[in-house]
Amino acid sequence: MNIFMMILVAVFMVGFYMISSPSQRVPEQETEYAVNMSDLRAVAECASAVHNAQIRDTEFQDICIEQNNISSARVCLGSNMRITECDGVRNRLPEYYYIITATGPLNDTNYNNMLDILETDFPDAGTFGIYMDGKIMLGGLANAQSVPESIITELGLENGQLVYMTQYEPPAEITATVATPDAANDIICPVGTIKTYRFGRWQCIGLNLQTDCGGDMIWDSELQACVADDAKKPLCAEQQTAVLVDSVWECVNPFPETVCPSGTIARLNYSTLEWECVDDPSATDSVKKCENVIIGASFGAVGTTAGISRTSCTDCEKMIVNPDTCVSVCVPDPTQINNPACYTTAQSECSGPSRAFYFGFPSQSYANNVSAVAGNRIPMDAQHSQNRMFNCLDCGDGEIDSEKSVPPYIAVCK
C-alpha cells in the first residue's frame, strides 16, 4: 500500500513540474503577445478607414468606431493659426485645411507595439502616430510632427491617443449661399423701381440705367456693359470711316494730313475731330514699378485673394514680386543654405550617395511659385519636414534617387 501511494505522489509531482515549467509558459506568452498585437492593429486599421472615408467625403460605419472611441473632423485655421470656418468668413478663405482622426487613449504599455505596427503596416500613411505633449510620434522615425495649439484645444487631444492628421489643399472658390425669398414679406414697388431680394428681405431699388444706353450704344447682356450698336453705323463717303465719338458715330478722314516727327504718331482728337501728334507708345518701354507691394500669401491656392498671410519671409527665403500685380510671395533662397538659421550643421556633412539637401515646402501651392521645381513631385510625407528651412535627408543604407531629386529643393530616397 505504501508503495502505491509513493507512485501516485511521484506521478503528481512530475505532472505539476511539466505544467509549471518555463517551456510550457512560453507558448502562452507568445499567444498573449500575438492577441495584443492583433487588437492594436485592428484599432489602427479602423482609424485609417474612418480617416480615408473623411477624405473621400463618405461615411465608414463599423462597431470598431464605438469600441475604440474614434472620431474624425475637418479643422480649418486662418493665417493667425486660429480656428475658422472651412467655408470662409465674409469671403475670406482659411489658410490651412486639416482632416484629423483620433482614437481613445492607448495604454502606455502599448506605445512601442503600436509604433511598430505603424512602421510595418502603415509606412506611407504620413502623419499617423501617437499624440504626446503637443506632437505626434511617428512609427519608425526619430522626428515627430507638431500639432498647432488651436487644434489641440479645439479637439481636446490627450496623451496616448492614436492620431491621423492630413493637410489638404483649399477649394478653388467659395460656394455662394443662395438665399430663399420669403413670400410672406412680399412688397409692391412704385413705377421706376424694381423688386429685388437683398440682405434677407425684399427691397425696391431703381432701374439699372446701364441697360438704357445713350447715343449709338446698346446693352450687351453677356459683357454687362454698353457697346457700339453696329446697326446705327453710318455709310461714310470715300476715304472716310465711321468713328464712335462721345457714344455717337461720326464720319472722319482716317488719313491725317499732319506729318509727325520721329518718335510720334498722328492720333485723332475726338473732342475737336482734328489730328495731332502724340508720343508713339510702341517706341517707349512700358515699365511698371510697384510703389506699394502687396504682401501676398506665403502659400495657398492660386487665385486666393482672401487668404492673405501677413507673415514675412524666413531667413531661408527671398521675396519675389510680380511686376504686373505687385503681389509678393516667398520662395526658397539656396544662397542661404550656409546660414546657421537655415541649416545648423555644416554643409559638408550632408553629402555622399545617401544624403542630400531639401527644402521644407509647407504645401504644393507654395511650391507652385518656385520655377526650379516646376513639373516635379514635391514629397509631403512624414519623412520630409515642412518647416520652410533647408534640411538633410539621410537614406541610411539606401541611396538618393537622382532622377526624382532636385537639390537643394527636393530629395527622395530610392
Coordinates of C-alpha atoms in Angstrom, one line a residue:
M1 CA 0.0 0.0 0.0
N2 CA 2.8 2.4 0.8
I3 CA 4.5 1.7 -2.5
F4 CA 1.3 2.5 -4.4
M5 CA 1.0 5.9 -2.6
M6 CA 4.6 6.7 -3.3
I7 CA 4.0 6.0 -7.0
L8 CA 0.9 8.4 -7.1
V9 CA 2.9 11.2 -5.3
A10 CA 5.7 10.8 -7.8
V11 CA 3.4 11.0 -10.8
F12 CA 1.6 14.0 -9.4
M13 CA 4.9 15.9 -8.8
V14 CA 6.2 15.1 -12.3
G15 CA 2.9 16.4 -13.9
F16 CA 3.0 19.6 -11.8
Y17 CA 6.6 20.3 -12.8
M18 CA 5.8 19.8 -16.5
I19 CA 2.8 22.1 -16.4
S20 CA 4.6 24.8 -14.5
S21 CA 7.9 24.6 -16.3
P22 CA 9.1 27.6 -18.4
S23 CA 8.9 25.5 -21.6
Q24 CA 5.1 25.4 -21.1
R25 CA 4.7 29.1 -20.2
V26 CA 6.5 30.4 -23.3
P27 CA 3.7 29.4 -25.8
E28 CA 1.2 31.1 -23.5
Q29 CA 3.2 34.4 -23.5
E30 CA 3.6 34.3 -27.3
T31 CA -0.1 33.8 -27.7
E32 CA -0.9 36.8 -25.5
Y33 CA 1.5 38.9 -27.4
A34 CA 0.0 37.9 -30.8
V35 CA -3.5 38.6 -29.5
N36 CA -2.5 42.1 -28.2
M37 CA -0.7 43.0 -31.5
S38 CA -3.8 41.9 -33.4
D39 CA -6.1 44.1 -31.3
L40 CA -3.8 47.1 -31.7
R41 CA -3.6 46.5 -35.5
A42 CA -7.4 46.4 -35.6
V43 CA -7.5 49.8 -33.8
A44 CA -5.1 51.3 -36.4
E45 CA -7.0 49.8 -39.3
C46 CA -10.3 51.2 -38.1
A47 CA -8.8 54.7 -37.5
S48 CA -7.3 54.6 -41.1
A49 CA -10.7 53.5 -42.6
V50 CA -12.5 56.3 -40.8
H51 CA -9.9 58.8 -41.9
N52 CA -9.9 57.7 -45.6
A53 CA -13.7 57.9 -45.6
Q54 CA -13.5 61.5 -44.3
I55 CA -11.0 62.4 -47.1
R56 CA -13.4 60.9 -49.7
D57 CA -16.4 62.7 -48.1
T58 CA -18.1 59.4 -47.4
E59 CA -19.1 57.6 -44.2
F60 CA -17.5 54.4 -42.7
Q61 CA -19.7 52.6 -40.3
D62 CA -18.4 49.8 -38.1
I63 CA -18.7 48.7 -34.4
C64 CA -14.9 49.3 -34.1
I65 CA -15.6 53.1 -34.1
E66 CA -17.6 53.0 -30.9
Q67 CA -15.4 50.3 -29.3
N68 CA -12.3 52.5 -29.7
N69 CA -13.9 55.9 -29.3
I70 CA -12.8 57.1 -32.8
S71 CA -13.8 60.5 -34.1
S72 CA -12.9 62.4 -37.2
A73 CA -13.3 66.1 -38.1
R74 CA -12.3 68.7 -40.6
V75 CA -10.5 71.6 -38.9
C76 CA -9.5 74.9 -40.7
L77 CA -7.1 77.6 -39.5
G78 CA -6.7 81.2 -40.6
S79 CA -3.4 83.0 -41.2
N80 CA -3.3 83.7 -37.5
M81 CA -3.4 80.0 -36.8
R82 CA -6.8 80.2 -35.1
I83 CA -9.8 78.0 -35.8
T84 CA -12.1 79.4 -38.5
E85 CA -15.0 78.3 -40.7
C86 CA -13.9 76.0 -43.5
D87 CA -16.4 77.6 -45.9
G88 CA -14.9 81.0 -45.3
V89 CA -15.9 84.0 -43.3
R90 CA -17.1 87.1 -45.2
N91 CA -15.5 85.7 -48.4
R92 CA -12.2 85.1 -46.7
L93 CA -10.9 81.5 -47.1
P94 CA -8.9 79.7 -44.4
E95 CA -5.2 79.4 -44.8
Y96 CA -4.8 75.8 -43.6
Y97 CA -7.2 72.8 -44.1
Y98 CA -6.8 69.6 -42.0
I99 CA -8.6 66.3 -41.6
I100 CA -7.9 64.8 -38.2
T101 CA -8.9 61.4 -36.8
A102 CA -8.3 60.4 -33.2
T103 CA -8.9 57.3 -31.1
G104 CA -9.3 56.9 -27.4
P105 CA -6.1 57.0 -25.3
L106 CA -4.0 53.8 -25.5
N107 CA -2.4 52.1 -22.6
D108 CA 1.1 53.4 -22.1
T109 CA 2.4 49.8 -22.2
N110 CA 1.2 49.5 -25.8
Y111 CA 3.0 52.6 -27.2
N112 CA 6.0 50.7 -28.6
N113 CA 3.9 47.9 -30.0
M114 CA 1.6 50.5 -31.8
L115 CA 4.6 52.3 -33.2
D116 CA 6.0 49.0 -34.5
I117 CA 2.6 48.3 -36.2
L118 CA 2.6 51.8 -37.8
E119 CA 6.1 51.4 -39.1
T120 CA 5.4 47.9 -40.6
D121 CA 1.8 48.2 -41.8
F122 CA 1.4 51.9 -42.5
P123 CA 4.8 53.2 -43.8
D124 CA 3.2 55.6 -46.3
A125 CA 0.4 56.9 -44.2
G126 CA 2.0 60.3 -43.5
T127 CA 1.3 61.9 -40.1
F128 CA -0.1 58.8 -38.3
G129 CA 1.1 58.2 -34.8
I130 CA 0.7 58.6 -31.0
Y131 CA 0.0 62.1 -29.7
M132 CA 2.3 63.1 -26.8
D133 CA 2.8 66.6 -25.4
G134 CA 1.9 68.6 -28.5
K135 CA 3.5 66.3 -31.0
I136 CA 2.6 63.2 -32.9
M137 CA 5.2 60.4 -32.6
L138 CA 5.6 58.6 -35.9
G139 CA 6.4 55.0 -36.3
G140 CA 10.0 54.2 -37.2
L141 CA 11.1 57.8 -37.4
A142 CA 13.2 59.8 -34.9
N143 CA 11.3 63.0 -35.6
A144 CA 7.7 63.9 -34.6
Q145 CA 5.1 66.2 -36.2
S146 CA 4.0 69.2 -34.2
V147 CA 0.3 70.0 -33.8
P148 CA -1.0 73.6 -33.8
E149 CA -2.1 74.6 -30.3
S150 CA -5.5 75.7 -31.6
I151 CA -6.2 72.2 -32.9
I152 CA -5.2 70.6 -29.6
T153 CA -7.6 72.9 -27.7
E154 CA -10.4 72.5 -30.3
L155 CA -10.3 68.7 -30.3
G156 CA -9.2 68.2 -26.7
L157 CA -6.3 65.9 -27.7
E158 CA -4.9 63.8 -24.8
N159 CA -1.6 62.0 -24.5
G160 CA -1.7 58.4 -25.8
Q161 CA -4.3 59.0 -28.5
L162 CA -3.7 57.5 -31.9
V163 CA -4.0 60.5 -34.2
Y164 CA -4.1 60.6 -38.0
M165 CA -3.6 64.1 -39.4
T166 CA -3.7 65.1 -43.1
Q167 CA -3.3 68.6 -44.6
Y168 CA -5.1 69.2 -47.9
E169 CA -5.4 71.9 -50.4
P170 CA -8.1 74.6 -50.1
P171 CA -11.0 74.6 -52.5
A172 CA -10.7 76.8 -55.6
E173 CA -13.6 79.1 -54.7
I174 CA -16.2 79.6 -52.1
T175 CA -19.6 78.2 -52.9
A176 CA -22.1 81.0 -52.9
T177 CA -25.0 80.8 -50.4
V178 CA -28.4 81.0 -52.2
A179 CA -31.0 83.0 -50.2
T180 CA -34.6 81.8 -50.4
P181 CA -37.0 84.7 -50.7
D182 CA -39.7 84.9 -48.0
A183 CA -43.1 85.1 -49.8
A184 CA -44.8 86.4 -46.7
N185 CA -42.8 89.6 -46.8
D186 CA -43.6 90.4 -50.5
I187 CA -43.9 94.1 -51.5
I188 CA -45.3 96.2 -54.3
C189 CA -42.7 98.6 -55.8
P190 CA -43.6 102.0 -57.4
V191 CA -43.0 102.9 -61.0
G192 CA -39.4 103.4 -61.9
T193 CA -38.1 100.8 -59.4
I194 CA -37.9 97.0 -59.4
K195 CA -38.3 94.5 -56.6
T196 CA -35.2 92.5 -55.5
Y197 CA -34.4 90.2 -52.6
R198 CA -31.3 91.6 -50.8
F199 CA -29.9 91.1 -47.3
G200 CA -32.7 88.7 -46.3
R201 CA -35.7 90.9 -47.3
W202 CA -37.5 92.3 -50.3
Q203 CA -36.4 95.8 -51.4
C204 CA -37.4 98.3 -54.1
I205 CA -34.4 99.7 -56.0
G206 CA -34.0 101.9 -59.0
L207 CA -33.9 100.5 -62.5
N208 CA -30.5 99.7 -63.9
L209 CA -29.8 102.7 -66.1
Q210 CA -27.0 100.9 -67.8
T211 CA -29.5 98.8 -69.7
D212 CA -30.7 102.1 -71.3
C213 CA -27.6 103.1 -73.2
G214 CA -27.5 106.6 -74.7
G215 CA -26.3 107.7 -78.2
D216 CA -25.5 104.9 -80.6
M217 CA -24.8 102.4 -77.9
I218 CA -26.6 99.2 -77.0
W219 CA -26.6 97.0 -73.8
D220 CA -24.6 93.7 -74.1
S221 CA -26.1 91.2 -71.6
E222 CA -23.0 88.9 -71.8
L223 CA -20.4 91.7 -71.3
Q224 CA -22.7 93.6 -68.9
A225 CA -21.8 96.8 -70.5
C226 CA -22.8 99.3 -73.2
V227 CA -21.2 98.6 -76.6
A228 CA -21.4 100.3 -80.0
D229 CA -24.5 99.5 -82.0
D230 CA -23.3 98.4 -85.4
A231 CA -26.9 98.7 -86.7
K232 CA -26.6 102.5 -86.3
K233 CA -23.2 102.7 -88.0
P234 CA -23.4 105.3 -90.9
L235 CA -22.3 104.9 -94.5
C236 CA -19.4 107.4 -94.9
A237 CA -18.0 109.0 -98.0
E238 CA -15.0 107.7 -99.9
Q239 CA -11.7 107.7 -97.9
Q240 CA -13.7 108.3 -94.7
T241 CA -14.5 105.9 -91.9
A242 CA -17.1 105.8 -89.1
V243 CA -15.6 106.6 -85.7
L244 CA -17.5 106.5 -82.4
V245 CA -17.2 109.9 -80.8
D246 CA -18.9 110.5 -77.4
S247 CA -21.1 107.5 -78.0
V248 CA -22.2 108.8 -81.4
W249 CA -21.0 107.6 -84.8
E250 CA -19.0 110.3 -86.8
C251 CA -17.6 110.1 -90.3
V252 CA -13.9 111.3 -90.3
N253 CA -11.0 111.2 -92.7
P254 CA -8.7 108.3 -91.5
F255 CA -5.6 109.6 -93.3
P256 CA -4.1 112.5 -91.5
E257 CA -2.5 115.4 -93.4
T258 CA -0.2 116.2 -90.5
V259 CA 3.4 114.9 -90.8
C260 CA 4.6 114.0 -87.3
P261 CA 8.3 114.0 -86.2
S262 CA 10.2 110.8 -85.3
G263 CA 9.0 109.1 -82.2
T264 CA 5.5 110.4 -82.5
I265 CA 2.3 109.3 -84.4
A266 CA -0.8 111.1 -85.6
R267 CA -3.9 110.5 -83.5
L268 CA -7.4 111.8 -83.9
N269 CA -8.6 114.1 -81.1
Y270 CA -12.2 113.0 -80.7
S271 CA -13.1 116.3 -78.9
T272 CA -12.0 118.6 -81.8
L273 CA -12.0 115.9 -84.6
E274 CA -8.6 117.1 -85.5
W275 CA -5.3 115.1 -86.0
E276 CA -2.5 115.8 -83.6
C277 CA 1.0 114.3 -82.9
V278 CA 1.4 112.3 -79.8
D279 CA 4.2 110.0 -78.4
D280 CA 4.4 106.6 -80.1
P281 CA 3.6 104.1 -77.4
S282 CA 5.4 101.3 -79.2
A283 CA 8.7 103.3 -79.1
T284 CA 8.8 103.6 -75.3
D285 CA 9.2 100.7 -72.9
S286 CA 6.3 100.2 -70.7
V287 CA 7.8 99.6 -67.3
K288 CA 5.5 99.2 -64.3
K289 CA 7.1 99.9 -61.0
C290 CA 5.4 98.8 -57.8
E291 CA 5.1 101.7 -55.4
N292 CA 3.0 99.6 -53.0
V293 CA 4.0 95.9 -52.7
I294 CA 1.1 93.7 -51.6
I295 CA 2.3 91.1 -49.1
G296 CA 0.9 88.0 -50.8
A297 CA 0.1 84.6 -49.3
S298 CA 3.2 82.6 -48.3
F299 CA 1.4 79.6 -49.6
G300 CA -2.2 78.9 -50.6
A301 CA -4.4 78.1 -53.6
V302 CA -3.6 80.1 -56.8
G303 CA -6.2 82.9 -57.1
T304 CA -6.9 83.0 -53.4
T305 CA -7.2 86.7 -52.6
A306 CA -8.9 86.3 -49.2
G307 CA -6.3 84.1 -47.6
I308 CA -3.5 86.7 -47.4
S309 CA -0.8 85.9 -45.0
R310 CA 0.9 88.8 -43.2
T311 CA 3.9 86.6 -42.3
S312 CA 7.2 87.8 -43.7
C313 CA 9.7 85.6 -45.4
T314 CA 12.1 83.5 -43.2
D315 CA 15.8 83.8 -43.3
C316 CA 15.9 80.8 -45.7
E317 CA 13.6 82.5 -48.2
K318 CA 13.6 85.5 -50.5
M319 CA 10.7 87.6 -51.7
I320 CA 9.8 87.9 -55.3
V321 CA 7.4 90.5 -56.7
N322 CA 5.1 90.1 -59.7
P323 CA 5.7 93.4 -61.7
D324 CA 2.2 93.2 -63.1
T325 CA 0.2 92.6 -60.0
C326 CA 2.7 93.9 -57.4
V327 CA 1.9 90.8 -55.3
S328 CA 4.9 89.3 -53.5
V329 CA 5.5 85.7 -52.5
C330 CA 8.2 83.9 -50.5
V331 CA 10.4 81.3 -52.3
P332 CA 13.5 79.3 -51.1
D333 CA 16.8 81.0 -51.3
P334 CA 19.6 78.4 -52.0
T335 CA 22.3 81.0 -51.2
Q336 CA 21.3 80.9 -47.6
I337 CA 22.0 77.1 -47.2
N338 CA 25.1 78.0 -45.2
N339 CA 23.1 80.3 -42.9
P340 CA 23.0 78.7 -39.4
A341 CA 19.4 79.9 -39.2
C342 CA 18.5 77.7 -42.2
Y343 CA 20.7 74.7 -41.6
T344 CA 22.5 74.3 -38.3
T345 CA 25.0 71.6 -39.4
A346 CA 28.0 72.0 -41.7
Q347 CA 27.1 71.7 -45.4
S348 CA 29.9 69.1 -45.9
E349 CA 28.1 66.7 -43.5
C350 CA 25.2 66.4 -45.9
S351 CA 27.0 64.8 -48.8
G352 CA 27.6 61.5 -50.4
P353 CA 25.3 59.0 -52.2
S354 CA 22.9 58.6 -49.2
R355 CA 22.4 62.2 -48.2
A356 CA 21.0 65.3 -49.9
F357 CA 19.6 68.7 -49.1
Y358 CA 15.9 69.5 -49.5
F359 CA 13.7 72.5 -48.6
G360 CA 10.7 72.0 -46.3
F361 CA 7.9 73.1 -48.6
P362 CA 4.8 73.7 -46.5
S363 CA 2.3 72.9 -49.3
Q364 CA 2.0 72.2 -53.0
S365 CA 0.7 75.7 -53.6
Y366 CA 3.8 77.2 -52.1
A367 CA 6.0 75.1 -54.4
N368 CA 4.0 76.3 -57.4
N369 CA 5.7 79.7 -57.1
V370 CA 9.2 78.1 -57.4
S371 CA 10.2 77.7 -61.1
A372 CA 13.2 75.5 -60.3
V373 CA 10.9 72.6 -59.2
A374 CA 8.2 73.0 -61.9
G375 CA 6.9 69.7 -63.1
N376 CA 8.4 67.7 -60.2
R377 CA 6.6 65.9 -57.4
I378 CA 7.0 67.6 -54.0
P379 CA 7.1 64.9 -51.2
M380 CA 4.7 65.9 -48.4
D381 CA 5.1 62.8 -46.2
A382 CA 6.2 62.4 -42.6
Q383 CA 9.8 61.7 -43.8
H384 CA 10.1 65.2 -45.1
S385 CA 9.7 68.3 -42.8
Q386 CA 7.5 71.2 -43.8
N387 CA 9.4 73.8 -41.7
R388 CA 10.3 76.2 -44.6
M389 CA 14.0 75.6 -43.9
F390 CA 16.8 73.6 -45.6
N391 CA 17.0 70.0 -44.2
C392 CA 19.3 67.0 -44.8
L393 CA 17.6 63.7 -45.9
D394 CA 19.6 60.7 -44.8
C395 CA 18.7 57.5 -46.6
G396 CA 20.8 55.3 -44.3
D397 CA 21.8 52.2 -46.1
G398 CA 19.9 53.3 -49.2
E399 CA 20.8 55.9 -51.9
I400 CA 19.4 59.2 -53.1
D401 CA 17.2 58.9 -56.2
S402 CA 19.0 61.3 -58.5
E403 CA 16.1 61.2 -61.1
K404 CA 13.4 62.4 -58.6
S405 CA 15.7 64.7 -56.6
V406 CA 16.3 68.4 -57.4
P407 CA 18.9 69.6 -54.8
P408 CA 18.7 71.7 -52.8
Y409 CA 14.9 71.8 -53.2
I410 CA 13.8 68.1 -53.4
A411 CA 15.5 65.0 -52.0
V412 CA 13.9 61.5 -52.4
C413 CA 15.4 58.1 -51.4
K414 CA 15.3 55.2 -53.8

